[in-house]
JSON list of C-alpha atoms in Angstrom, two decimals:
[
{"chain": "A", "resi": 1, "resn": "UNK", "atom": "CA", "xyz": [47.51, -24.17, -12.85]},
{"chain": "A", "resi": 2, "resn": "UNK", "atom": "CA", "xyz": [44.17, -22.38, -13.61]},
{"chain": "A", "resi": 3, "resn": "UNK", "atom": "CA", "xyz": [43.23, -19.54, -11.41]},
{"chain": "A", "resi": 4, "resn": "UNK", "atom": "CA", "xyz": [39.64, -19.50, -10.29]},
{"chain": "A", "resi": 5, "resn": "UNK", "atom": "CA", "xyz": [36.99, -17.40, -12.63]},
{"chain": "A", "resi": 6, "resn": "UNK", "atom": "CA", "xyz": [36.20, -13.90, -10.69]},
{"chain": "A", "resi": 7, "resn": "UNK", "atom": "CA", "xyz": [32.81, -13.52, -9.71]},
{"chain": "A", "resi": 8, "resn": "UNK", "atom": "CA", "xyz": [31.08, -10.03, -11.14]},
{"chain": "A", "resi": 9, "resn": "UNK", "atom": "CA", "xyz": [30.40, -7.84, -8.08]},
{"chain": "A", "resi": 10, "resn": "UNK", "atom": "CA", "xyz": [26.72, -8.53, -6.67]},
{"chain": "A", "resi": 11, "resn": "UNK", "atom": "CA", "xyz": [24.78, -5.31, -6.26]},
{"chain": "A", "resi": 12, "resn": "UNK", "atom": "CA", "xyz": [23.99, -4.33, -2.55]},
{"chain": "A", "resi": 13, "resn": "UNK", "atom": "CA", "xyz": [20.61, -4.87, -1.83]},
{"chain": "A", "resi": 14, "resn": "UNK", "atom": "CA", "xyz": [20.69, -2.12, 0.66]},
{"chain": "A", "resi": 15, "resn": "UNK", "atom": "CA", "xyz": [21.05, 0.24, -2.32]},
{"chain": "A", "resi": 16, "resn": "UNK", "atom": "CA", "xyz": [18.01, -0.55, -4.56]},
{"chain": "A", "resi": 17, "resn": "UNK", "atom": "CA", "xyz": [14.94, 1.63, -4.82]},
{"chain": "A", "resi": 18, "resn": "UNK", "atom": "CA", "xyz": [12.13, 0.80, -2.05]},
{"chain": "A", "resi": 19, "resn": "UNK", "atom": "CA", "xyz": [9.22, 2.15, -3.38]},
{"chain": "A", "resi": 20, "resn": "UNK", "atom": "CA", "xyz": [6.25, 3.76, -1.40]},
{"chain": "A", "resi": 21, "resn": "UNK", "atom": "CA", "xyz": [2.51, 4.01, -3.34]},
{"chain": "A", "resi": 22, "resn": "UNK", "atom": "CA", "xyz": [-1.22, 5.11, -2.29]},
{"chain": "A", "resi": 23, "resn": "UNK", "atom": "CA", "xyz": [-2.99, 1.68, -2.65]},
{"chain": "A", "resi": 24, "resn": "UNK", "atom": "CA", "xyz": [-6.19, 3.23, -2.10]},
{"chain": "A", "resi": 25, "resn": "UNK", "atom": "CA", "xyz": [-5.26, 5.77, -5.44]},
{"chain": "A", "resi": 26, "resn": "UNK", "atom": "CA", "xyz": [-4.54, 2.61, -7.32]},
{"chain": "A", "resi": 27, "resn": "UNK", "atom": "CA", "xyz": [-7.55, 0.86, -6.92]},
{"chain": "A", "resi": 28, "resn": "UNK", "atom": "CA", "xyz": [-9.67, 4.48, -7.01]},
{"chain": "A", "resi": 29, "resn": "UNK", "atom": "CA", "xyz": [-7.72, 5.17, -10.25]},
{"chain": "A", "resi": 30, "resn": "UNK", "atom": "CA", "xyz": [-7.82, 1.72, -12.26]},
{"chain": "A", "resi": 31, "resn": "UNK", "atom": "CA", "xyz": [-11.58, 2.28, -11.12]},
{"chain": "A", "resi": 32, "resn": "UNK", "atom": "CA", "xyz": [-12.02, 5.31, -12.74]},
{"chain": "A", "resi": 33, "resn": "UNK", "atom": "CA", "xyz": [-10.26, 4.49, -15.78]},
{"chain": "A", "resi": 34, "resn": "UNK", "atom": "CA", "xyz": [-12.84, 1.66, -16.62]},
{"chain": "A", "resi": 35, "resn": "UNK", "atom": "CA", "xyz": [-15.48, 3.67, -16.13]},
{"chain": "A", "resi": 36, "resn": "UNK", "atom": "CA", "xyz": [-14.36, 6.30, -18.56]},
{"chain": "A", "resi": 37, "resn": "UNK", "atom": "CA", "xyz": [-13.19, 3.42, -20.64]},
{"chain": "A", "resi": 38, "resn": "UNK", "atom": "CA", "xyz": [-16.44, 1.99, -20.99]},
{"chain": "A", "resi": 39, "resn": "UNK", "atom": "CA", "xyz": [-18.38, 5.52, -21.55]},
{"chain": "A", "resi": 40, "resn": "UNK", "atom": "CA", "xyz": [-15.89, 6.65, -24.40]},
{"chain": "A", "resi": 41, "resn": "UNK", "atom": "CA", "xyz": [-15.36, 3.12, -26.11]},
{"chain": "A", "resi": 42, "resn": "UNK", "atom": "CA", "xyz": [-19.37, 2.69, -26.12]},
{"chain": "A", "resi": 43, "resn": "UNK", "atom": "CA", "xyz": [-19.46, 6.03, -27.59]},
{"chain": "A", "resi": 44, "resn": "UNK", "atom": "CA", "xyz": [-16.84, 5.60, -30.52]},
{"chain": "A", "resi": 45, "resn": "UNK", "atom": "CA", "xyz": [-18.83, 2.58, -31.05]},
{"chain": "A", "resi": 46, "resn": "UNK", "atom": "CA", "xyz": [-22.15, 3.72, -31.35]},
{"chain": "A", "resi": 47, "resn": "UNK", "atom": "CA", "xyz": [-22.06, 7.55, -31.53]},
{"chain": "A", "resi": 48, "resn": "UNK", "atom": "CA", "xyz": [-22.57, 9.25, -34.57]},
{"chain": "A", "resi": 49, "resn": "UNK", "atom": "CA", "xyz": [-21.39, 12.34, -36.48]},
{"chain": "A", "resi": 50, "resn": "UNK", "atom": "CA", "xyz": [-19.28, 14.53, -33.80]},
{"chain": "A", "resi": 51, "resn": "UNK", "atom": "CA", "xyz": [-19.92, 12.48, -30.99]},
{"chain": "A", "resi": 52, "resn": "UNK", "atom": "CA", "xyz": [-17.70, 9.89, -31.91]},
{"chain": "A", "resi": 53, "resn": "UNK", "atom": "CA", "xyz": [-14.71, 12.53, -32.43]},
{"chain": "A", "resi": 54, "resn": "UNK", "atom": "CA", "xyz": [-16.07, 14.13, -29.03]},
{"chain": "A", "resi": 55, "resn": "UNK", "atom": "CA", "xyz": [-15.82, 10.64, -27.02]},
{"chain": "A", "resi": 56, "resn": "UNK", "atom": "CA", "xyz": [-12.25, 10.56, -28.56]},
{"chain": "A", "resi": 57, "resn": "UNK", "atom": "CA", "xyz": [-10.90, 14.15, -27.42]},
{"chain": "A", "resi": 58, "resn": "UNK", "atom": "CA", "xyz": [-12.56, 13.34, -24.02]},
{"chain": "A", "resi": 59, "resn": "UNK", "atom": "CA", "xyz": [-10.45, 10.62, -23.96]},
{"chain": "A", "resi": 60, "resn": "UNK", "atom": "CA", "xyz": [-7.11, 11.74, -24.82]},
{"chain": "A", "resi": 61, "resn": "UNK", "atom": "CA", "xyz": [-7.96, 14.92, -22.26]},
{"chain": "A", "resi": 62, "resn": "UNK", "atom": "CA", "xyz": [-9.41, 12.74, -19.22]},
{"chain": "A", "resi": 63, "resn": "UNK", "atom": "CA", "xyz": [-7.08, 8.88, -19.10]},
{"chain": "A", "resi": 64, "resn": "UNK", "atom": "CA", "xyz": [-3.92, 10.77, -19.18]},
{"chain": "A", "resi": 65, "resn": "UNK", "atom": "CA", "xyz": [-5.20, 13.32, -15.97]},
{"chain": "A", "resi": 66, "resn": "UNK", "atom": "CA", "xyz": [-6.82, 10.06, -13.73]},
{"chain": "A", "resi": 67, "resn": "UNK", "atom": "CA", "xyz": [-3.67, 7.93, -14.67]},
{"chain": "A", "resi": 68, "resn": "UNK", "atom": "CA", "xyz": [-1.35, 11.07, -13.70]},
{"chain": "A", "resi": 69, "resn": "UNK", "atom": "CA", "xyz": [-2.99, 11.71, -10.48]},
{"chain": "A", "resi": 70, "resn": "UNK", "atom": "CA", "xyz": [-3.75, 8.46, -9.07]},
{"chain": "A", "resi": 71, "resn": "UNK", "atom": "CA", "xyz": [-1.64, 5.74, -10.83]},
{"chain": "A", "resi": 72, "resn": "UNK", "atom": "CA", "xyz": [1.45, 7.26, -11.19]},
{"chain": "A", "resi": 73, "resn": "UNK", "atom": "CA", "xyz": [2.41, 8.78, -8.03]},
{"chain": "A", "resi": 74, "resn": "UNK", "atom": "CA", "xyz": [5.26, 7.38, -6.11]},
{"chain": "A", "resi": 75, "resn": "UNK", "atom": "CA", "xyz": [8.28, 7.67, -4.02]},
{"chain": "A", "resi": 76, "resn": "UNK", "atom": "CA", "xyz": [11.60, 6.02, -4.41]},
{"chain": "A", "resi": 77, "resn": "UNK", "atom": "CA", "xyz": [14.45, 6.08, -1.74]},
{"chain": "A", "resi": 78, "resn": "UNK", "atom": "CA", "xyz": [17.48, 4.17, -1.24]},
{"chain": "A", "resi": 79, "resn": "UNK", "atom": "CA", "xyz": [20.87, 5.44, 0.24]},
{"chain": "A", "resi": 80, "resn": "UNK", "atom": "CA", "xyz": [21.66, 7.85, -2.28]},
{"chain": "A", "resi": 81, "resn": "UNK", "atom": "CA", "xyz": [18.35, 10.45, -3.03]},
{"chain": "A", "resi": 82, "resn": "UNK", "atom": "CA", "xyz": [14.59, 10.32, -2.74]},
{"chain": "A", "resi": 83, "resn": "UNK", "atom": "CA", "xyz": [13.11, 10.66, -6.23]},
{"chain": "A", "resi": 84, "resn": "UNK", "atom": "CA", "xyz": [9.78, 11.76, -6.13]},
{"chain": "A", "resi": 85, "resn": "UNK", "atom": "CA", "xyz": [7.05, 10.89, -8.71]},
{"chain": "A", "resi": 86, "resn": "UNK", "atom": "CA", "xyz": [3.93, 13.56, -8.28]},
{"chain": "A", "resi": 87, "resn": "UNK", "atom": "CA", "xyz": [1.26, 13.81, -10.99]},
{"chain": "A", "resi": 88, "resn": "UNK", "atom": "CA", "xyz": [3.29, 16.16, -13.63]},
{"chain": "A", "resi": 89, "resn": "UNK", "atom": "CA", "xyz": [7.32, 16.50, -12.20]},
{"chain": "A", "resi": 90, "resn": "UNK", "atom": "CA", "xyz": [9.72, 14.11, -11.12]},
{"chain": "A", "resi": 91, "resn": "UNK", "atom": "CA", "xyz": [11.76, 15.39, -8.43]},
{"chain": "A", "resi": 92, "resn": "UNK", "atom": "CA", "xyz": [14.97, 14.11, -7.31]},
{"chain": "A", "resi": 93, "resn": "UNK", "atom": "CA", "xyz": [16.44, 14.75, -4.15]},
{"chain": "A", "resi": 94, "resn": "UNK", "atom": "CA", "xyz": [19.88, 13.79, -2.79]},
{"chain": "A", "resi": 95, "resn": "UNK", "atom": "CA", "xyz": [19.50, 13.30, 1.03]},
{"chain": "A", "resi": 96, "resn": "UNK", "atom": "CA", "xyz": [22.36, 15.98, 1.53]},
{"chain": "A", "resi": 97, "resn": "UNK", "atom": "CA", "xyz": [19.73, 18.34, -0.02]},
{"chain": "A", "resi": 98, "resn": "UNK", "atom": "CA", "xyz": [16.93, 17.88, 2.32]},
{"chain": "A", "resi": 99, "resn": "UNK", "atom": "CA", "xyz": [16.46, 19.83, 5.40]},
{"chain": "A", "resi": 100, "resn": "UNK", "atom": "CA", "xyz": [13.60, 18.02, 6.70]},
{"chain": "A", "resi": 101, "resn": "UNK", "atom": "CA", "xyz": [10.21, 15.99, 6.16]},
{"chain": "A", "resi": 102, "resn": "UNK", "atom": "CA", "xyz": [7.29, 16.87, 7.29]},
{"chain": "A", "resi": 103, "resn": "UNK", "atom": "CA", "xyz": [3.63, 15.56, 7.79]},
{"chain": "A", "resi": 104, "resn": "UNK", "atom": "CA", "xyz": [0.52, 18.17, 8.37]},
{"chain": "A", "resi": 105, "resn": "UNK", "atom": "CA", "xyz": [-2.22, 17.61, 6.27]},
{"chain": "A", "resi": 106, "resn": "UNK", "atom": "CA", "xyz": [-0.05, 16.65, 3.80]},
{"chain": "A", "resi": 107, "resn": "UNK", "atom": "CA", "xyz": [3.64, 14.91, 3.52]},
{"chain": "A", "resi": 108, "resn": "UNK", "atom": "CA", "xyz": [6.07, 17.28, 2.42]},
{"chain": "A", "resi": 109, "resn": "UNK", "atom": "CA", "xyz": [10.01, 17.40, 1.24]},
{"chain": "A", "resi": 110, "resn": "UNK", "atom": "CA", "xyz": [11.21, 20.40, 2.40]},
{"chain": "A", "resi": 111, "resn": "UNK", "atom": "CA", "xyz": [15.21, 21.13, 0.90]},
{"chain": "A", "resi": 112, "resn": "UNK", "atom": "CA", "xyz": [17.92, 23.59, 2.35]},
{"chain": "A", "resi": 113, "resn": "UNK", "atom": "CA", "xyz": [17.25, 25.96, 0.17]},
{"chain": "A", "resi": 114, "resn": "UNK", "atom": "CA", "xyz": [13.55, 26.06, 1.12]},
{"chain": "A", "resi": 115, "resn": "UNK", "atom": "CA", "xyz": [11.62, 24.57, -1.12]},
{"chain": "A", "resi": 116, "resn": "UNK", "atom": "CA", "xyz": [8.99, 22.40, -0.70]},
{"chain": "A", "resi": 117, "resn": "UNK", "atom": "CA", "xyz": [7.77, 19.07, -2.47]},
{"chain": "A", "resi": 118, "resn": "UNK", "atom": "CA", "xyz": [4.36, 17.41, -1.69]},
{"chain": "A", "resi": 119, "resn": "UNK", "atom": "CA", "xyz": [4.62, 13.57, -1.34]},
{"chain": "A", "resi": 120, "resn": "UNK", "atom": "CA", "xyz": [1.58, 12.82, -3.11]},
{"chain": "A", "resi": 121, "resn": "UNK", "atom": "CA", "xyz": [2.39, 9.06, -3.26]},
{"chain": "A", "resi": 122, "resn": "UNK", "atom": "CA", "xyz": [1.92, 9.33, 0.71]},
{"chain": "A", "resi": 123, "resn": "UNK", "atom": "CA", "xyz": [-1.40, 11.17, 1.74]},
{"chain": "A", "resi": 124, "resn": "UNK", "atom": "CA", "xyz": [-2.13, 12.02, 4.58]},
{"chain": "A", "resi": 125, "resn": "UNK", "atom": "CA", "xyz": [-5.51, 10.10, 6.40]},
{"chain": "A", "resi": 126, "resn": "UNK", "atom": "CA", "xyz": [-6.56, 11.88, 9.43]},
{"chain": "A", "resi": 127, "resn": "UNK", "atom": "CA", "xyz": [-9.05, 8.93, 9.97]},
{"chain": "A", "resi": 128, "resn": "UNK", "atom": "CA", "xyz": [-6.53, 6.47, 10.12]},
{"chain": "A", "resi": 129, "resn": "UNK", "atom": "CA", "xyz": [-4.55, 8.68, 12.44]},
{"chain": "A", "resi": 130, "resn": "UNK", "atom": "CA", "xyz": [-7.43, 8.72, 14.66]},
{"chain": "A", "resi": 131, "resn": "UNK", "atom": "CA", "xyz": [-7.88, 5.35, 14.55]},
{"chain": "A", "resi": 132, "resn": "UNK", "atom": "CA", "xyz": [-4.49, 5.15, 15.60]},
{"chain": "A", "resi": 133, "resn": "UNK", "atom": "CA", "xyz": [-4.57, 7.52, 18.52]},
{"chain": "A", "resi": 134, "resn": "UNK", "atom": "CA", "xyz": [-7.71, 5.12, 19.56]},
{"chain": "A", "resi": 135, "resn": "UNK", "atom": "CA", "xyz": [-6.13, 2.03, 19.59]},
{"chain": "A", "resi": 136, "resn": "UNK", "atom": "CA", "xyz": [-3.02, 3.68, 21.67]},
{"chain": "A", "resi": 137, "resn": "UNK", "atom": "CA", "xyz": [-5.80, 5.44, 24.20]},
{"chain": "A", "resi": 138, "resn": "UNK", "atom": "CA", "xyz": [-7.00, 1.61, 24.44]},
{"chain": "A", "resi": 139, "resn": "UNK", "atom": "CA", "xyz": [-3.95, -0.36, 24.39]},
{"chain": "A", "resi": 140, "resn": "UNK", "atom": "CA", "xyz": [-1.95, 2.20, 27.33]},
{"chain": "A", "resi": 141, "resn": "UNK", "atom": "CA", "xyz": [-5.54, 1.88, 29.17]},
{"chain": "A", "resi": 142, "resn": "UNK", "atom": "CA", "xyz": [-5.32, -2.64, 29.12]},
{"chain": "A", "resi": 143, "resn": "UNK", "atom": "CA", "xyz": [-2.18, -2.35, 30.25]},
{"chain": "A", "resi": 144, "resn": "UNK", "atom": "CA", "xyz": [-2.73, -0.07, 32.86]},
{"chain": "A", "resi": 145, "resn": "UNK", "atom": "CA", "xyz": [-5.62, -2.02, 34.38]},
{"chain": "A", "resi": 146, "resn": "UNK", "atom": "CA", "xyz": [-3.35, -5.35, 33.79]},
{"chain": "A", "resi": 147, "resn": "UNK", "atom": "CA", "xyz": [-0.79, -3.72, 36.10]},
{"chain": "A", "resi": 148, "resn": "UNK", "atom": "CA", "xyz": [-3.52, -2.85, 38.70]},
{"chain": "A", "resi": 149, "resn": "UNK", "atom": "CA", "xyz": [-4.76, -6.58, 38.81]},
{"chain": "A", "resi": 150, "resn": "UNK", "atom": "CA", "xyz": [-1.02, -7.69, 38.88]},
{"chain": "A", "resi": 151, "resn": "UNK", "atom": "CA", "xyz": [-0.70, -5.65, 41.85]},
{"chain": "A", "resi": 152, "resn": "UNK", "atom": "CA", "xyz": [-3.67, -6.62, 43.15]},
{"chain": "A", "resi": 153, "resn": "UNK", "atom": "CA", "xyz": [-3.20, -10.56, 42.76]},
{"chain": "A", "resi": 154, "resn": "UNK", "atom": "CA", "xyz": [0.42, -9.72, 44.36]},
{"chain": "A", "resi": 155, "resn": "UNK", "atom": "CA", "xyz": [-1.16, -8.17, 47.56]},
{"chain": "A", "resi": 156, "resn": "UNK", "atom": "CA", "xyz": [-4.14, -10.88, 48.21]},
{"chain": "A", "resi": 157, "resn": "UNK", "atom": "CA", "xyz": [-1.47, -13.84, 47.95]},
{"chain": "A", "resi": 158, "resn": "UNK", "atom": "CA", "xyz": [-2.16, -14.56, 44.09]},
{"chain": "A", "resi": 159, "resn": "UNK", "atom": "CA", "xyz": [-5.68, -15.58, 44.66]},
{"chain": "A", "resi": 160, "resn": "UNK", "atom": "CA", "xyz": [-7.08, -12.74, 42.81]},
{"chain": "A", "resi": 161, "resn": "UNK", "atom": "CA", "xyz": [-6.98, -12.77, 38.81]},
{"chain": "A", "resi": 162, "resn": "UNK", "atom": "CA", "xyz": [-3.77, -10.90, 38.93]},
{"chain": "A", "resi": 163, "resn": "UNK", "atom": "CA", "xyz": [-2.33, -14.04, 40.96]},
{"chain": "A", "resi": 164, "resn": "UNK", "atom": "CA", "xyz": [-4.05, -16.62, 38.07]},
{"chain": "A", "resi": 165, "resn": "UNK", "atom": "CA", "xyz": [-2.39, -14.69, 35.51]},
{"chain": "A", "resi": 166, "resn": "UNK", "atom": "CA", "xyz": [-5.35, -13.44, 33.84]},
{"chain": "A", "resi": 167, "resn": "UNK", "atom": "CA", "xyz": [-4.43, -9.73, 34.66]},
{"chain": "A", "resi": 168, "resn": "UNK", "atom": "CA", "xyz": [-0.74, -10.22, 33.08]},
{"chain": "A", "resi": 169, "resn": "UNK", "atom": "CA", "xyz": [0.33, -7.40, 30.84]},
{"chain": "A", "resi": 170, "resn": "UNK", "atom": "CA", "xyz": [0.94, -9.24, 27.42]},
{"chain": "A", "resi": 171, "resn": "UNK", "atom": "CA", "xyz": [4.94, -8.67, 26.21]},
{"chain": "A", "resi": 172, "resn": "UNK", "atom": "CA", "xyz": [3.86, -7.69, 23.26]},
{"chain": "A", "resi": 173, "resn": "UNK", "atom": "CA", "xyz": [1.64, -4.62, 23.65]},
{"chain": "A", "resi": 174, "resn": "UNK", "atom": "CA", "xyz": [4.28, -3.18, 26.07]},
{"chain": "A", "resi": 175, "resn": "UNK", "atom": "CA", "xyz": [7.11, -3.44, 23.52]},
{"chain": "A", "resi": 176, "resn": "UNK", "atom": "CA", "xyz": [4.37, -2.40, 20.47]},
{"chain": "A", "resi": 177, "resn": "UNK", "atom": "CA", "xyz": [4.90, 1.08, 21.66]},
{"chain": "A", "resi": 178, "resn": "UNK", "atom": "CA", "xyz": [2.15, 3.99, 19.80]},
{"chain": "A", "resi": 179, "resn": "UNK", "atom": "CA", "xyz": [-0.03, 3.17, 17.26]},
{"chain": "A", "resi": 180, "resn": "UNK", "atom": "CA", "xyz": [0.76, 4.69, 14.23]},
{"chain": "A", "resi": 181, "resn": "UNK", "atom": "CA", "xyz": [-1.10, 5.19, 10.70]},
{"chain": "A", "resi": 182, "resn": "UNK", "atom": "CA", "xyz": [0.87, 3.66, 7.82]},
{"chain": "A", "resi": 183, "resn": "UNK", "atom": "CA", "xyz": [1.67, 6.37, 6.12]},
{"chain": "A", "resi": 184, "resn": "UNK", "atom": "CA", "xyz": [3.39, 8.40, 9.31]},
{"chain": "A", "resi": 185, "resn": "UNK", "atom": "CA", "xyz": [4.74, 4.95, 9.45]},
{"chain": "A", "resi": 186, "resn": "UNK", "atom": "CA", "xyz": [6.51, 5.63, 6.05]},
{"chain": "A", "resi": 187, "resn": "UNK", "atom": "CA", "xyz": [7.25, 9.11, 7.31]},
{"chain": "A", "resi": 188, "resn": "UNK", "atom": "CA", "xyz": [9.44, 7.74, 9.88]},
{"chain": "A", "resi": 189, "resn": "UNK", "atom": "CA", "xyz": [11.35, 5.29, 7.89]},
{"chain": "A", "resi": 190, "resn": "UNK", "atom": "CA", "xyz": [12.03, 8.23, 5.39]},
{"chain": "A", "resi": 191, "resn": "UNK", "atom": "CA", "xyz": [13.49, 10.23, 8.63]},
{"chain": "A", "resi": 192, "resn": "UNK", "atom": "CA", "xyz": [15.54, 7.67, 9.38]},
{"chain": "A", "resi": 193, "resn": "UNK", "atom": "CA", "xyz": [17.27, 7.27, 6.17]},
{"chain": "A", "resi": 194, "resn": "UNK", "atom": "CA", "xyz": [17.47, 10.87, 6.24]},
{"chain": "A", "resi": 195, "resn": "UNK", "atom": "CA", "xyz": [18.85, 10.94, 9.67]},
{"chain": "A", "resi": 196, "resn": "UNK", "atom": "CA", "xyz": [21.73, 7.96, 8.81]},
{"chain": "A", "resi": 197, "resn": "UNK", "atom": "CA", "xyz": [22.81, 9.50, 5.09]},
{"chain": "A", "resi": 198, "resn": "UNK", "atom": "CA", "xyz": [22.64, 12.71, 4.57]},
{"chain": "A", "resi": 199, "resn": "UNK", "atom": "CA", "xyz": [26.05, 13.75, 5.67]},
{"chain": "A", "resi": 200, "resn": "UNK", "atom": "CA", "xyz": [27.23, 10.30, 3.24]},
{"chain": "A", "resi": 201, "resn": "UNK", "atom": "CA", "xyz": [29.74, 11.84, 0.41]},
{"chain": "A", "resi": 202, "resn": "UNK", "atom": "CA", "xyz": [27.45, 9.31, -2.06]},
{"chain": "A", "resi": 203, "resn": "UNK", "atom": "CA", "xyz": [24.09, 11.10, -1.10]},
{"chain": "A", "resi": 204, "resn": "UNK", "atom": "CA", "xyz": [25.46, 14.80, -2.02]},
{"chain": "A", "resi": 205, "resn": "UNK", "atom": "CA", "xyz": [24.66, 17.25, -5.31]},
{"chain": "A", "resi": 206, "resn": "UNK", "atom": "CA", "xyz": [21.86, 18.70, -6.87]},
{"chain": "A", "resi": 207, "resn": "UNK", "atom": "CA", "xyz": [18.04, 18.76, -6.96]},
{"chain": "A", "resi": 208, "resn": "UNK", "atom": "CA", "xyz": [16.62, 18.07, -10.47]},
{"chain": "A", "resi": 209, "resn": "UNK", "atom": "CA", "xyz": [13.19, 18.60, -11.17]},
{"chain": "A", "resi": 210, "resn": "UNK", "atom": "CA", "xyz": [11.82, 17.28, -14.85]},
{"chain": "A", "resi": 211, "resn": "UNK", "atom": "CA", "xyz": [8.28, 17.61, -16.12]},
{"chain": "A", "resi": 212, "resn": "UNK", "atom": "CA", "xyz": [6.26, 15.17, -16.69]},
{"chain": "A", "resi": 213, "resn": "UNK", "atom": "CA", "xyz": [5.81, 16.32, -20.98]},
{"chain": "A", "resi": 214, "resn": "UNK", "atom": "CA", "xyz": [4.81, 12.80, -21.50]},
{"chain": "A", "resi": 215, "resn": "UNK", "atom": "CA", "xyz": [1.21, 13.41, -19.66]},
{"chain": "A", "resi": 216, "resn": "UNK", "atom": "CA", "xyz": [1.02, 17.25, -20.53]},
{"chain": "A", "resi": 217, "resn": "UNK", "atom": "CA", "xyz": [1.35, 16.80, -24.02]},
{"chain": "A", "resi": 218, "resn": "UNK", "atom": "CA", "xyz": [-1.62, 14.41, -24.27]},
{"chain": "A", "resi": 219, "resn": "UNK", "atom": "CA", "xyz": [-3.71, 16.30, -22.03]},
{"chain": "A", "resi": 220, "resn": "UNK", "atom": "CA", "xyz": [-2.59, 19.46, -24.16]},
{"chain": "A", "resi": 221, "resn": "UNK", "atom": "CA", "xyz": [-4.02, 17.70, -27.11]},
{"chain": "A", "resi": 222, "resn": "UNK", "atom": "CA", "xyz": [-6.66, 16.20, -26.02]},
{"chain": "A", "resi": 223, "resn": "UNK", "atom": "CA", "xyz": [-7.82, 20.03, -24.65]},
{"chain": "A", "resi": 224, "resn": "UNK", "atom": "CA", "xyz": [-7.00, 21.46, -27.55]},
{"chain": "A", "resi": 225, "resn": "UNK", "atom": "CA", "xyz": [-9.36, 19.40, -29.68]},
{"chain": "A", "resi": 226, "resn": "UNK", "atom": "CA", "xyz": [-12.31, 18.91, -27.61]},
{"chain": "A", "resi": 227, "resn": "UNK", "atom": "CA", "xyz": [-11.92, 23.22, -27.41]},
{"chain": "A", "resi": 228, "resn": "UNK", "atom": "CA", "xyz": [-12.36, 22.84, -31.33]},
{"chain": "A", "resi": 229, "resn": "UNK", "atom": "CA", "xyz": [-15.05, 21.05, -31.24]},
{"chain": "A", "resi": 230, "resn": "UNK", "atom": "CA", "xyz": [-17.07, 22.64, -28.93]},
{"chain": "A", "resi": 231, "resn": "UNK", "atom": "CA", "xyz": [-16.23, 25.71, -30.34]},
{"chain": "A", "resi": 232, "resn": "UNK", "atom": "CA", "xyz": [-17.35, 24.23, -34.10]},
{"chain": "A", "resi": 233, "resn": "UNK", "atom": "CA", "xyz": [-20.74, 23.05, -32.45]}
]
């Protein structure tokens, strides 16, 4: 009699990393890299003398510094801790830590102990908040003047528009509830993970915070020789 094989344990989806970027830094970064790029290749290519060492030392200072702030940003949460990615630390927060988030002009971490940790992954955009609060002002306004041609239809025996449906209130934009920008939108879904784990036994300890050595060391470098040869001009 043969027993049946056991099946390794499958990991719980609910416990993997979602992961929150700026889309607009990622295309404003990858942007800026080609430029620069295409300014420092073309001058290692053509340059002459100094200017070819120049266009290097620019380049070592300035890809590492647009990559850092624009491409690498980025938060990751699951049940456990919130690790934060900013430009030059990584930041790892166990929801037990965290006394709240907030969102000013900017998205913040802010921990029991006090300290605070911008989300630079999630920027703030007053525009699209106040495109938001327009499309709210607009929505709550058709739905108001759909109730008032309900009623209306209702008291002339449903031969007004109300009464031929056209003055319905659609299901949709009642239940849609405030507009909100995406990333108060991400905000929220942070709170609510906060909210649901942070008394969990698995989402307790400490907050580690780690430099990022692997940018400052080329932008160190890269500093440190283009100061040499300026200073050798």
């Amino acid at each position: 009699m043969t027993t049946p094989e056991q099946q390794p344990p499958t990991p719980d989806p609910a416990s993997k990393d979602r992961v929150f970027r700026s889309p607009m830094g990622i295309v404003g970064g990858v942007a800026l890299l080609a430029i620069v790029l295409w300014l420092g290749v073309d001058a290692l290519v053509r340059g002459e003398g100094r200017t070819q060492w120049l266009a290097l030392a620019a380049l070592i200072l300035i890809v590492p510094l647009v990559s850092a702030f624009t491409l690498r940003p980025a938060v990751y949460a699951n049940e456990d801790r919130l690790r934060i990615r900013n430009p030059l630390r990584v930041i790892v927060l166990p929801w037990g830590q965290i006394a709240a988030l907030r969102s000013g002009y900017s998205n913040e971490v802010v921990t029991k102990s006090g300290t605070k940790f911008q989300l630079w992954a999630v920027p703030v955009s007053l525009r699209a908040r106040k495109k938001a609060a327009r499309r709210t002002a607009r929505s709550a306004a058709e739905r108001s003047a759909a109730a008032r041609g309900e009623r209306g239809g209702r008291a002339g025996g449903g031969t007004g528009l109300g009464g031929l449906g056209f003055g319905a209130p659609r299901g949709d934009a009642d239940a849609s509830g405030p507009m909100r920008a995406e990333t108060d939108k991400v905000m929220d879904d942070l709170r609510e993970l906060l909210e649901h784990r942070e008394t969990a036994e698995s989402a307790q300890g400490e907050v580690t915070v780690r430099w990022a050595y692997e940018v400052a060391g080329p932008v160190v470098a890269g500093a440190v020789l283009l100061v040499i040869l300026l200073a050798m001009s």
